[in-house]
Amino acid sequence: MPIYSILMTVTTIMVVLAIAHAALSLRGLLEAFSSSFHLGGADGRAYYGDFAKEPYKLKNVIYVINTFMADGLLLWRVWVVWSYNWKVTCAPAIMFLGTMIAEIFTTISLWALKPNESLFTPTVGHWFTSFWSLSLATNVTCTTLIVIRIFRSSLNSASYRAVIAVVIESGALYTLSIVFHMTLYELRANAGQIANDVQTQLAVIGPTLIVVVVGRRMAHPPGAIAPKFATSSYELQTRCRPEAMVVEISEYVETNSHYGEAEGKASVLPQISAESV
């Protein structure tokens, strides 16, 4: 399967999951501020404080799956960029394996939450902390390896600067969102659910931007449409130099106006070139 097809397929699945996550957030919002009042609830805080609600569970499961796919896609990019060198990808692969194990147990602990049970229980908290720490280490390591490889392979070329910028910026955004989410959770702040919503969408930005950059390069290869310009002053002078134009006068006629007779005489003159002007 072509590399671009794999990237496009995984990115599409991640986009669909991100849309489903946003739809569940909207459902929770409507249930908290509409249905709860209709059923006689005091306000929406009681709804948002119950992490065993179905939208919460589904959102957290989607979040874990999307994070798993984002980390796996990042590891796969390292594998491809480094020409399938297992020595380079060994360390990030071990971290990704640990992240996957933590994700599985995090999902199980989230789904086992009982009504009105806190999200900050030790069982959930330990797995969440392990999951975020390993995911953060995997992202930083893989992003660094990709940037180093691209920079080394195109040291004297500016054609890959856009790719490097996309990798660094998207990786930095996602890394900061992980740190922000983990910090809020350790502070036992319910605002971490906002970071959850944001982080799920940010996980899709990196792969999507790379698909866009690669697609643009496939549609418009460098030099395919752009005109060829002079790269030096000598080349510019050579291109702008006019071609020599030869003017030859092979015959002229002398006229004697006094006698009304014309006397013709042919003569070959020296050639005149535009270069001598």
PDB file of C-alpha atoms in Angstrom:
ATOM      1  CA  MET A   1       0.000   0.000   0.000  1.00  0.00           C
ATOM      2  CA  PRO A   2       1.492   3.399  -0.980  1.00  0.00           C
ATOM      3  CA  ILE A   3       2.750   5.644   1.789  1.00  0.00           C
ATOM      4  CA  TYR A   4       0.417   8.485   0.829  1.00  0.00           C
ATOM      5  CA  SER A   5      -2.598   6.130   0.886  1.00  0.00           C
ATOM      6  CA  ILE A   6      -1.747   4.918   4.400  1.00  0.00           C
ATOM      7  CA  LEU A   7      -1.371   8.491   5.619  1.00  0.00           C
ATOM      8  CA  MET A   8      -4.636   9.533   3.977  1.00  0.00           C
ATOM      9  CA  THR A   9      -6.593   6.552   5.355  1.00  0.00           C
ATOM     10  CA  VAL A  10      -5.432   6.957   8.951  1.00  0.00           C
ATOM     11  CA  THR A  11      -5.958  10.718   8.834  1.00  0.00           C
ATOM     12  CA  THR A  12      -9.518  10.245   7.542  1.00  0.00           C
ATOM     13  CA  ILE A  13     -10.334   7.856  10.399  1.00  0.00           C
ATOM     14  CA  MET A  14      -8.902  10.337  12.904  1.00  0.00           C
ATOM     15  CA  VAL A  15     -10.984  13.166  11.430  1.00  0.00           C
ATOM     16  CA  VAL A  16     -14.153  11.051  11.707  1.00  0.00           C
ATOM     17  CA  LEU A  17     -13.346  10.243  15.351  1.00  0.00           C
ATOM     18  CA  ALA A  18     -12.674  13.917  16.075  1.00  0.00           C
ATOM     19  CA  ILE A  19     -16.058  14.852  14.582  1.00  0.00           C
ATOM     20  CA  ALA A  20     -17.751  12.167  16.693  1.00  0.00           C
ATOM     21  CA  HIS A  21     -15.975  13.550  19.766  1.00  0.00           C
ATOM     22  CA  ALA A  22     -17.262  17.050  18.995  1.00  0.00           C
ATOM     23  CA  ALA A  23     -20.787  15.674  18.475  1.00  0.00           C
ATOM     24  CA  LEU A  24     -20.677  13.970  21.886  1.00  0.00           C
ATOM     25  CA  SER A  25     -19.523  17.234  23.456  1.00  0.00           C
ATOM     26  CA  LEU A  26     -22.529  18.976  21.919  1.00  0.00           C
ATOM     27  CA  ARG A  27     -24.809  16.214  23.166  1.00  0.00           C
ATOM     28  CA  GLY A  28     -23.452  16.598  26.688  1.00  0.00           C
ATOM     29  CA  LEU A  29     -23.951  20.351  26.506  1.00  0.00           C
ATOM     30  CA  LEU A  30     -27.577  19.972  25.458  1.00  0.00           C
ATOM     31  CA  GLU A  31     -28.289  17.351  28.100  1.00  0.00           C
ATOM     32  CA  ALA A  32     -26.641  19.405  30.835  1.00  0.00           C
ATOM     33  CA  PHE A  33     -28.371  22.717  30.159  1.00  0.00           C
ATOM     34  CA  SER A  34     -31.654  21.529  28.673  1.00  0.00           C
ATOM     35  CA  SER A  35     -32.616  18.050  29.792  1.00  0.00           C
ATOM     36  CA  SER A  36     -31.421  18.524  33.372  1.00  0.00           C
ATOM     37  CA  PHE A  37     -33.675  21.555  33.839  1.00  0.00           C
ATOM     38  CA  HIS A  38     -36.555  19.717  32.232  1.00  0.00           C
ATOM     39  CA  LEU A  39     -36.067  16.811  34.643  1.00  0.00           C
ATOM     40  CA  GLY A  40     -35.941  19.110  37.653  1.00  0.00           C
ATOM     41  CA  GLY A  41     -32.177  19.357  38.110  1.00  0.00           C
ATOM     42  CA  ALA A  42     -30.710  22.407  39.815  1.00  0.00           C
ATOM     43  CA  ASP A  43     -28.129  23.225  37.150  1.00  0.00           C
ATOM     44  CA  GLY A  44     -25.635  21.643  34.788  1.00  0.00           C
ATOM     45  CA  ARG A  45     -22.839  21.236  37.345  1.00  0.00           C
ATOM     46  CA  ALA A  46     -24.296  18.009  38.669  1.00  0.00           C
ATOM     47  CA  TYR A  47     -24.375  16.594  35.152  1.00  0.00           C
ATOM     48  CA  TYR A  48     -20.768  17.552  34.407  1.00  0.00           C
ATOM     49  CA  GLY A  49     -19.673  16.202  37.774  1.00  0.00           C
ATOM     50  CA  ASP A  50     -20.881  12.701  36.920  1.00  0.00           C
ATOM     51  CA  PHE A  51     -18.095  11.180  34.816  1.00  0.00           C
ATOM     52  CA  ALA A  52     -20.011   7.916  34.434  1.00  0.00           C
ATOM     53  CA  LYS A  53     -22.424   9.524  31.970  1.00  0.00           C
ATOM     54  CA  GLU A  54     -22.445   7.857  28.565  1.00  0.00           C
ATOM     55  CA  PRO A  55     -21.200  10.904  26.589  1.00  0.00           C
ATOM     56  CA  TYR A  56     -18.260  11.236  28.991  1.00  0.00           C
ATOM     57  CA  LYS A  57     -17.323   7.573  28.652  1.00  0.00           C
ATOM     58  CA  LEU A  58     -17.573   7.590  24.877  1.00  0.00           C
ATOM     59  CA  LYS A  59     -15.627  10.842  24.602  1.00  0.00           C
ATOM     60  CA  ASN A  60     -12.791   9.520  26.736  1.00  0.00           C
ATOM     61  CA  VAL A  61     -12.676   6.266  24.758  1.00  0.00           C
ATOM     62  CA  ILE A  62     -12.531   8.206  21.473  1.00  0.00           C
ATOM     63  CA  TYR A  63      -9.851  10.446  22.957  1.00  0.00           C
ATOM     64  CA  VAL A  64      -7.716   7.435  23.900  1.00  0.00           C
ATOM     65  CA  ILE A  65      -8.183   5.791  20.475  1.00  0.00           C
ATOM     66  CA  ASN A  66      -7.359   9.008  18.615  1.00  0.00           C
ATOM     67  CA  THR A  67      -4.250   9.543  20.730  1.00  0.00           C
ATOM     68  CA  PHE A  68      -3.186   5.961  20.033  1.00  0.00           C
ATOM     69  CA  MET A  69      -3.579   6.495  16.277  1.00  0.00           C
ATOM     70  CA  ALA A  70      -1.741   9.830  16.386  1.00  0.00           C
ATOM     71  CA  ASP A  71       1.212   8.313  18.260  1.00  0.00           C
ATOM     72  CA  GLY A  72       1.244   5.267  15.984  1.00  0.00           C
ATOM     73  CA  LEU A  73       1.190   7.435  12.862  1.00  0.00           C
ATOM     74  CA  LEU A  74       4.027   9.519  14.256  1.00  0.00           C
ATOM     75  CA  LEU A  75       6.086   6.383  14.914  1.00  0.00           C
ATOM     76  CA  TRP A  76       5.326   5.129  11.401  1.00  0.00           C
ATOM     77  CA  ARG A  77       6.566   8.425   9.948  1.00  0.00           C
ATOM     78  CA  VAL A  78       9.840   7.987  11.837  1.00  0.00           C
ATOM     79  CA  TRP A  79      10.121   4.462  10.409  1.00  0.00           C
ATOM     80  CA  VAL A  80       9.591   5.732   6.837  1.00  0.00           C
ATOM     81  CA  VAL A  81      11.730   8.872   7.108  1.00  0.00           C
ATOM     82  CA  TRP A  82      14.678   6.917   8.510  1.00  0.00           C
ATOM     83  CA  SER A  83      14.460   4.392   5.651  1.00  0.00           C
ATOM     84  CA  TYR A  84      13.051   1.566   7.798  1.00  0.00           C
ATOM     85  CA  ASN A  85      15.996   1.604  10.193  1.00  0.00           C
ATOM     86  CA  TRP A  86      14.936  -0.452  13.228  1.00  0.00           C
ATOM     87  CA  LYS A  87      17.886   0.788  15.295  1.00  0.00           C
ATOM     88  CA  VAL A  88      16.521   4.334  15.211  1.00  0.00           C
ATOM     89  CA  THR A  89      12.881   3.394  15.781  1.00  0.00           C
ATOM     90  CA  CYS A  90      13.561   0.855  18.533  1.00  0.00           C
ATOM     91  CA  ALA A  91      13.433   3.318  21.468  1.00  0.00           C
ATOM     92  CA  PRO A  92      10.274   5.179  20.339  1.00  0.00           C
ATOM     93  CA  ALA A  93       8.629   1.832  19.538  1.00  0.00           C
ATOM     94  CA  ILE A  94       9.178   0.654  23.126  1.00  0.00           C
ATOM     95  CA  MET A  95       7.678   3.906  24.427  1.00  0.00           C
ATOM     96  CA  PHE A  96       4.736   3.516  22.059  1.00  0.00           C
ATOM     97  CA  LEU A  97       4.193  -0.046  23.292  1.00  0.00           C
ATOM     98  CA  GLY A  98       4.091   1.244  26.873  1.00  0.00           C
ATOM     99  CA  THR A  99       1.664   3.970  25.800  1.00  0.00           C
ATOM    100  CA  MET A 100      -0.586   1.374  24.174  1.00  0.00           C
ATOM    101  CA  ILE A 101      -0.682  -0.739  27.359  1.00  0.00           C
ATOM    102  CA  ALA A 102      -1.473   2.341  29.464  1.00  0.00           C
ATOM    103  CA  GLU A 103      -4.205   3.330  26.989  1.00  0.00           C
ATOM    104  CA  ILE A 104      -5.880  -0.078  27.256  1.00  0.00           C
ATOM    105  CA  PHE A 105      -6.009   0.005  31.052  1.00  0.00           C
ATOM    106  CA  THR A 106      -7.054   3.678  31.025  1.00  0.00           C
ATOM    107  CA  THR A 107     -10.013   2.813  28.792  1.00  0.00           C
ATOM    108  CA  ILE A 108     -10.994  -0.116  31.037  1.00  0.00           C
ATOM    109  CA  SER A 109     -10.805   2.013  34.193  1.00  0.00           C
ATOM    110  CA  LEU A 110     -12.831   4.815  32.585  1.00  0.00           C
ATOM    111  CA  TRP A 111     -15.548   2.441  31.425  1.00  0.00           C
ATOM    112  CA  ALA A 112     -15.732   0.896  34.914  1.00  0.00           C
ATOM    113  CA  LEU A 113     -16.594   4.213  36.578  1.00  0.00           C
ATOM    114  CA  LYS A 114     -19.787   4.073  38.610  1.00  0.00           C
ATOM    115  CA  PRO A 115     -22.400   6.863  38.749  1.00  0.00           C
ATOM    116  CA  ASN A 116     -21.153   9.938  40.636  1.00  0.00           C
ATOM    117  CA  GLU A 117     -17.693   8.362  41.005  1.00  0.00           C
ATOM    118  CA  SER A 118     -14.857  10.846  40.665  1.00  0.00           C
ATOM    119  CA  LEU A 119     -12.555  10.851  37.678  1.00  0.00           C
ATOM    120  CA  PHE A 120      -9.658  11.491  40.041  1.00  0.00           C
ATOM    121  CA  THR A 121      -9.762   8.125  41.803  1.00  0.00           C
ATOM    122  CA  PRO A 122      -6.323   6.482  42.239  1.00  0.00           C
ATOM    123  CA  THR A 123      -7.189   3.664  39.839  1.00  0.00           C
ATOM    124  CA  VAL A 124      -7.952   6.013  36.966  1.00  0.00           C
ATOM    125  CA  GLY A 125      -5.347   8.586  37.991  1.00  0.00           C
ATOM    126  CA  HIS A 126      -2.355   6.224  37.877  1.00  0.00           C
ATOM    127  CA  TRP A 127      -3.175   4.994  34.397  1.00  0.00           C
ATOM    128  CA  PHE A 128      -3.946   8.488  33.116  1.00  0.00           C
ATOM    129  CA  THR A 129      -0.599   9.808  34.393  1.00  0.00           C
ATOM    130  CA  SER A 130       1.309   6.880  32.873  1.00  0.00           C
ATOM    131  CA  PHE A 131      -0.542   7.265  29.598  1.00  0.00           C
ATOM    132  CA  TRP A 132       0.178  10.996  29.276  1.00  0.00           C
ATOM    133  CA  SER A 133       3.826  10.689  30.343  1.00  0.00           C
ATOM    134  CA  LEU A 134       4.577   7.947  27.810  1.00  0.00           C
ATOM    135  CA  SER A 135       2.620   9.706  25.062  1.00  0.00           C
ATOM    136  CA  LEU A 136       4.507  12.941  25.743  1.00  0.00           C
ATOM    137  CA  ALA A 137       7.876  11.154  25.614  1.00  0.00           C
ATOM    138  CA  THR A 138       6.898   9.395  22.373  1.00  0.00           C
ATOM    139  CA  ASN A 139       5.821  12.646  20.704  1.00  0.00           C
ATOM    140  CA  VAL A 140       8.927  14.596  21.661  1.00  0.00           C
ATOM    141  CA  THR A 141      11.279  11.776  20.624  1.00  0.00           C
ATOM    142  CA  CYS A 142       9.581  11.037  17.294  1.00  0.00           C
ATOM    143  CA  THR A 143       9.236  14.702  16.324  1.00  0.00           C
ATOM    144  CA  THR A 144      12.916  15.319  17.094  1.00  0.00           C
ATOM    145  CA  LEU A 145      14.009  12.304  15.023  1.00  0.00           C
ATOM    146  CA  ILE A 146      11.891  13.390  12.037  1.00  0.00           C
ATOM    147  CA  VAL A 147      13.218  16.953  12.101  1.00  0.00           C
ATOM    148  CA  ILE A 148      16.838  15.773  12.401  1.00  0.00           C
ATOM    149  CA  ARG A 149      16.442  13.404   9.459  1.00  0.00           C
ATOM    150  CA  ILE A 150      14.802  15.971   7.179  1.00  0.00           C
ATOM    151  CA  PHE A 151      17.309  18.659   8.141  1.00  0.00           C
ATOM    152  CA  ARG A 152      20.284  16.381   7.466  1.00  0.00           C
ATOM    153  CA  SER A 153      18.966  15.185   4.118  1.00  0.00           C
ATOM    154  CA  SER A 154      18.201  18.708   2.858  1.00  0.00           C
ATOM    155  CA  LEU A 155      20.949  20.730   4.522  1.00  0.00           C
ATOM    156  CA  ASN A 156      21.663  22.782   1.405  1.00  0.00           C
ATOM    157  CA  SER A 157      18.098  22.896   0.146  1.00  0.00           C
ATOM    158  CA  ALA A 158      15.160  25.079   1.131  1.00  0.00           C
ATOM    159  CA  SER A 159      12.535  22.843  -0.494  1.00  0.00           C
ATOM    160  CA  TYR A 160      11.689  21.022   2.747  1.00  0.00           C
ATOM    161  CA  ARG A 161      11.413  24.021   5.058  1.00  0.00           C
ATOM    162  CA  ALA A 162       7.621  23.936   4.849  1.00  0.00           C
ATOM    163  CA  VAL A 163       7.572  20.271   5.892  1.00  0.00           C
ATOM    164  CA  ILE A 164       9.925  20.934   8.821  1.00  0.00           C
ATOM    165  CA  ALA A 165       7.775  23.877   9.926  1.00  0.00           C
ATOM    166  CA  VAL A 166       4.602  21.753   9.803  1.00  0.00           C
ATOM    167  CA  VAL A 167       6.191  18.919  11.795  1.00  0.00           C
ATOM    168  CA  ILE A 168       7.586  21.238  14.482  1.00  0.00           C
ATOM    169  CA  GLU A 169       4.532  23.485  14.835  1.00  0.00           C
ATOM    170  CA  SER A 170       1.950  20.689  14.906  1.00  0.00           C
ATOM    171  CA  GLY A 171       4.121  18.631  17.254  1.00  0.00           C
ATOM    172  CA  ALA A 172       4.622  21.603  19.563  1.00  0.00           C
ATOM    173  CA  LEU A 173       0.879  22.328  19.700  1.00  0.00           C
ATOM    174  CA  TYR A 174       0.018  18.732  20.500  1.00  0.00           C
ATOM    175  CA  THR A 175       2.793  18.450  23.092  1.00  0.00           C
ATOM    176  CA  LEU A 176       1.652  21.618  24.853  1.00  0.00           C
ATOM    177  CA  SER A 177      -1.926  20.325  24.918  1.00  0.00           C
ATOM    178  CA  ILE A 178      -0.748  17.102  26.616  1.00  0.00           C
ATOM    179  CA  VAL A 179       1.184  19.082  29.242  1.00  0.00           C
ATOM    180  CA  PHE A 180      -1.794  21.387  29.822  1.00  0.00           C
ATOM    181  CA  HIS A 181      -4.226  18.463  30.136  1.00  0.00           C
ATOM    182  CA  MET A 182      -1.971  16.517  32.502  1.00  0.00           C
ATOM    183  CA  THR A 183      -1.364  19.593  34.672  1.00  0.00           C
ATOM    184  CA  LEU A 184      -5.086  20.296  35.049  1.00  0.00           C
ATOM    185  CA  TYR A 185      -5.750  16.664  35.917  1.00  0.00           C
ATOM    186  CA  GLU A 186      -3.034  16.606  38.573  1.00  0.00           C
ATOM    187  CA  LEU A 187      -4.581  19.771  40.033  1.00  0.00           C
ATOM    188  CA  ARG A 188      -7.926  17.917  40.127  1.00  0.00           C
ATOM    189  CA  ALA A 189      -9.584  20.584  38.004  1.00  0.00           C
ATOM    190  CA  ASN A 190     -12.647  19.696  35.962  1.00  0.00           C
ATOM    191  CA  ALA A 191     -11.393  22.172  33.354  1.00  0.00           C
ATOM    192  CA  GLY A 192      -9.248  19.310  32.130  1.00  0.00           C
ATOM    193  CA  GLN A 193     -12.272  18.173  30.131  1.00  0.00           C
ATOM    194  CA  ILE A 194     -11.874  21.340  28.052  1.00  0.00           C
ATOM    195  CA  ALA A 195      -8.293  20.317  27.334  1.00  0.00           C
ATOM    196  CA  ASN A 196      -9.637  16.877  26.430  1.00  0.00           C
ATOM    197  CA  ASP A 197     -11.885  18.416  23.779  1.00  0.00           C
ATOM    198  CA  VAL A 198      -9.077  20.577  22.399  1.00  0.00           C
ATOM    199  CA  GLN A 199      -6.442  17.852  22.409  1.00  0.00           C
ATOM    200  CA  THR A 200      -8.621  15.455  20.432  1.00  0.00           C
ATOM    201  CA  GLN A 201      -8.873  18.013  17.626  1.00  0.00           C
ATOM    202  CA  LEU A 202      -5.188  18.958  17.784  1.00  0.00           C
ATOM    203  CA  ALA A 203      -4.189  15.325  17.313  1.00  0.00           C
ATOM    204  CA  VAL A 204      -5.626  15.528  13.781  1.00  0.00           C
ATOM    205  CA  ILE A 205      -3.956  18.789  12.770  1.00  0.00           C
ATOM    206  CA  GLY A 206      -0.441  17.395  12.256  1.00  0.00           C
ATOM    207  CA  PRO A 207      -1.362  14.511   9.924  1.00  0.00           C
ATOM    208  CA  THR A 208      -3.873  16.685   8.057  1.00  0.00           C
ATOM    209  CA  LEU A 209      -1.329  19.440   7.392  1.00  0.00           C
ATOM    210  CA  ILE A 210       1.200  16.886   6.170  1.00  0.00           C
ATOM    211  CA  VAL A 211      -1.404  15.419   3.792  1.00  0.00           C
ATOM    212  CA  VAL A 212      -2.085  18.933   2.457  1.00  0.00           C
ATOM    213  CA  VAL A 213       1.620  19.708   1.965  1.00  0.00           C
ATOM    214  CA  VAL A 214       2.298  16.374   0.251  1.00  0.00           C
ATOM    215  CA  GLY A 215      -0.803  16.753  -1.919  1.00  0.00           C
ATOM    216  CA  ARG A 216       0.247  20.209  -3.076  1.00  0.00           C
ATOM    217  CA  ARG A 217       3.709  18.957  -3.970  1.00  0.00           C
ATOM    218  CA  MET A 218       2.220  16.035  -5.914  1.00  0.00           C
ATOM    219  CA  ALA A 219      -0.124  18.366  -7.818  1.00  0.00           C
ATOM    220  CA  HIS A 220       2.515  21.039  -8.496  1.00  0.00           C
ATOM    221  CA  PRO A 221       6.019  19.556  -8.472  1.00  0.00           C
ATOM    222  CA  PRO A 222       8.798  22.122  -7.981  1.00  0.00           C
ATOM    223  CA  GLY A 223       9.849  23.588 -11.323  1.00  0.00           C
ATOM    224  CA  ALA A 224       6.918  22.102 -13.280  1.00  0.00           C
ATOM    225  CA  ILE A 225       5.100  25.398 -13.740  1.00  0.00           C
ATOM    226  CA  ALA A 226       7.448  28.060 -12.474  1.00  0.00           C
ATOM    227  CA  PRO A 227       9.558  29.767 -15.185  1.00  0.00           C
ATOM    228  CA  LYS A 228      13.287  29.339 -15.140  1.00  0.00           C
ATOM    229  CA  PHE A 229      14.990  32.504 -13.961  1.00  0.00           C
ATOM    230  CA  ALA A 230      18.613  33.499 -14.213  1.00  0.00           C
ATOM    231  CA  THR A 231      20.629  32.432 -11.205  1.00  0.00           C
ATOM    232  CA  SER A 232      23.700  34.640 -11.738  1.00  0.00           C
ATOM    233  CA  SER A 233      24.623  38.015 -13.191  1.00  0.00           C
ATOM    234  CA  TYR A 234      26.656  36.344 -15.945  1.00  0.00           C
ATOM    235  CA  GLU A 235      23.683  34.182 -16.956  1.00  0.00           C
ATOM    236  CA  LEU A 236      21.451  37.254 -16.929  1.00  0.00           C
ATOM    237  CA  GLN A 237      23.857  39.189 -19.187  1.00  0.00           C
ATOM    238  CA  THR A 238      24.149  36.228 -21.547  1.00  0.00           C
ATOM    239  CA  ARG A 239      20.381  35.861 -21.870  1.00  0.00           C
ATOM    240  CA  CYS A 240      19.786  39.580 -22.372  1.00  0.00           C
ATOM    241  CA  ARG A 241      22.572  40.006 -24.949  1.00  0.00           C
ATOM    242  CA  PRO A 242      21.078  40.748 -28.425  1.00  0.00           C
ATOM    243  CA  GLU A 243      21.882  38.516 -31.360  1.00  0.00           C
ATOM    244  CA  ALA A 244      24.126  39.903 -34.080  1.00  0.00           C
ATOM    245  CA  MET A 245      22.228  41.437 -37.019  1.00  0.00           C
ATOM    246  CA  VAL A 246      24.106  41.609 -40.308  1.00  0.00           C
ATOM    247  CA  VAL A 247      23.264  44.436 -42.718  1.00  0.00           C
ATOM    248  CA  GLU A 248      24.729  44.104 -46.233  1.00  0.00           C
ATOM    249  CA  ILE A 249      24.497  46.763 -48.962  1.00  0.00           C
ATOM    250  CA  SER A 250      25.420  45.101 -52.206  1.00  0.00           C
ATOM    251  CA  GLU A 251      24.732  47.911 -54.700  1.00  0.00           C
ATOM    252  CA  TYR A 252      24.323  51.653 -54.898  1.00  0.00           C
ATOM    253  CA  VAL A 253      23.455  53.982 -57.802  1.00  0.00           C
ATOM    254  CA  GLU A 254      25.074  57.327 -58.629  1.00  0.00           C
ATOM    255  CA  THR A 255      22.878  59.805 -60.538  1.00  0.00           C
ATOM    256  CA  ASN A 256      24.124  62.686 -62.660  1.00  0.00           C
ATOM    257  CA  SER A 257      21.336  65.217 -62.365  1.00  0.00           C
ATOM    258  CA  HIS A 258      22.967  67.684 -64.751  1.00  0.00           C
ATOM    259  CA  TYR A 259      22.673  65.541 -67.834  1.00  0.00           C
ATOM    260  CA  GLY A 260      19.579  63.597 -66.694  1.00  0.00           C
ATOM    261  CA  GLU A 261      21.371  60.323 -67.112  1.00  0.00           C
ATOM    262  CA  ALA A 262      21.782  57.645 -64.483  1.00  0.00           C
ATOM    263  CA  GLU A 263      24.961  55.716 -64.123  1.00  0.00           C
ATOM    264  CA  GLY A 264      24.850  52.554 -62.005  1.00  0.00           C
ATOM    265  CA  LYS A 265      27.782  51.026 -60.297  1.00  0.00           C
ATOM    266  CA  ALA A 266      27.706  47.945 -58.100  1.00  0.00           C
ATOM    267  CA  SER A 267      29.990  47.774 -55.142  1.00  0.00           C
ATOM    268  CA  VAL A 268      30.256  45.415 -52.174  1.00  0.00           C
ATOM    269  CA  LEU A 269      30.546  47.227 -48.860  1.00  0.00           C
ATOM    270  CA  PRO A 270      31.924  45.787 -45.617  1.00  0.00           C
ATOM    271  CA  GLN A 271      29.424  44.020 -43.378  1.00  0.00           C
ATOM    272  CA  ILE A 272      28.040  45.985 -40.455  1.00  0.00           C
ATOM    273  CA  SER A 273      27.240  44.041 -37.324  1.00  0.00           C
ATOM    274  CA  ALA A 274      25.057  45.181 -34.472  1.00  0.00           C
ATOM    275  CA  GLU A 275      27.741  43.994 -32.082  1.00  0.00           C
ATOM    276  CA  SER A 276      30.061  46.786 -33.202  1.00  0.00           C
ATOM    277  CA  VAL A 277      27.469  49.470 -32.452  1.00  0.00           C
TER     278      VAL A 277
END
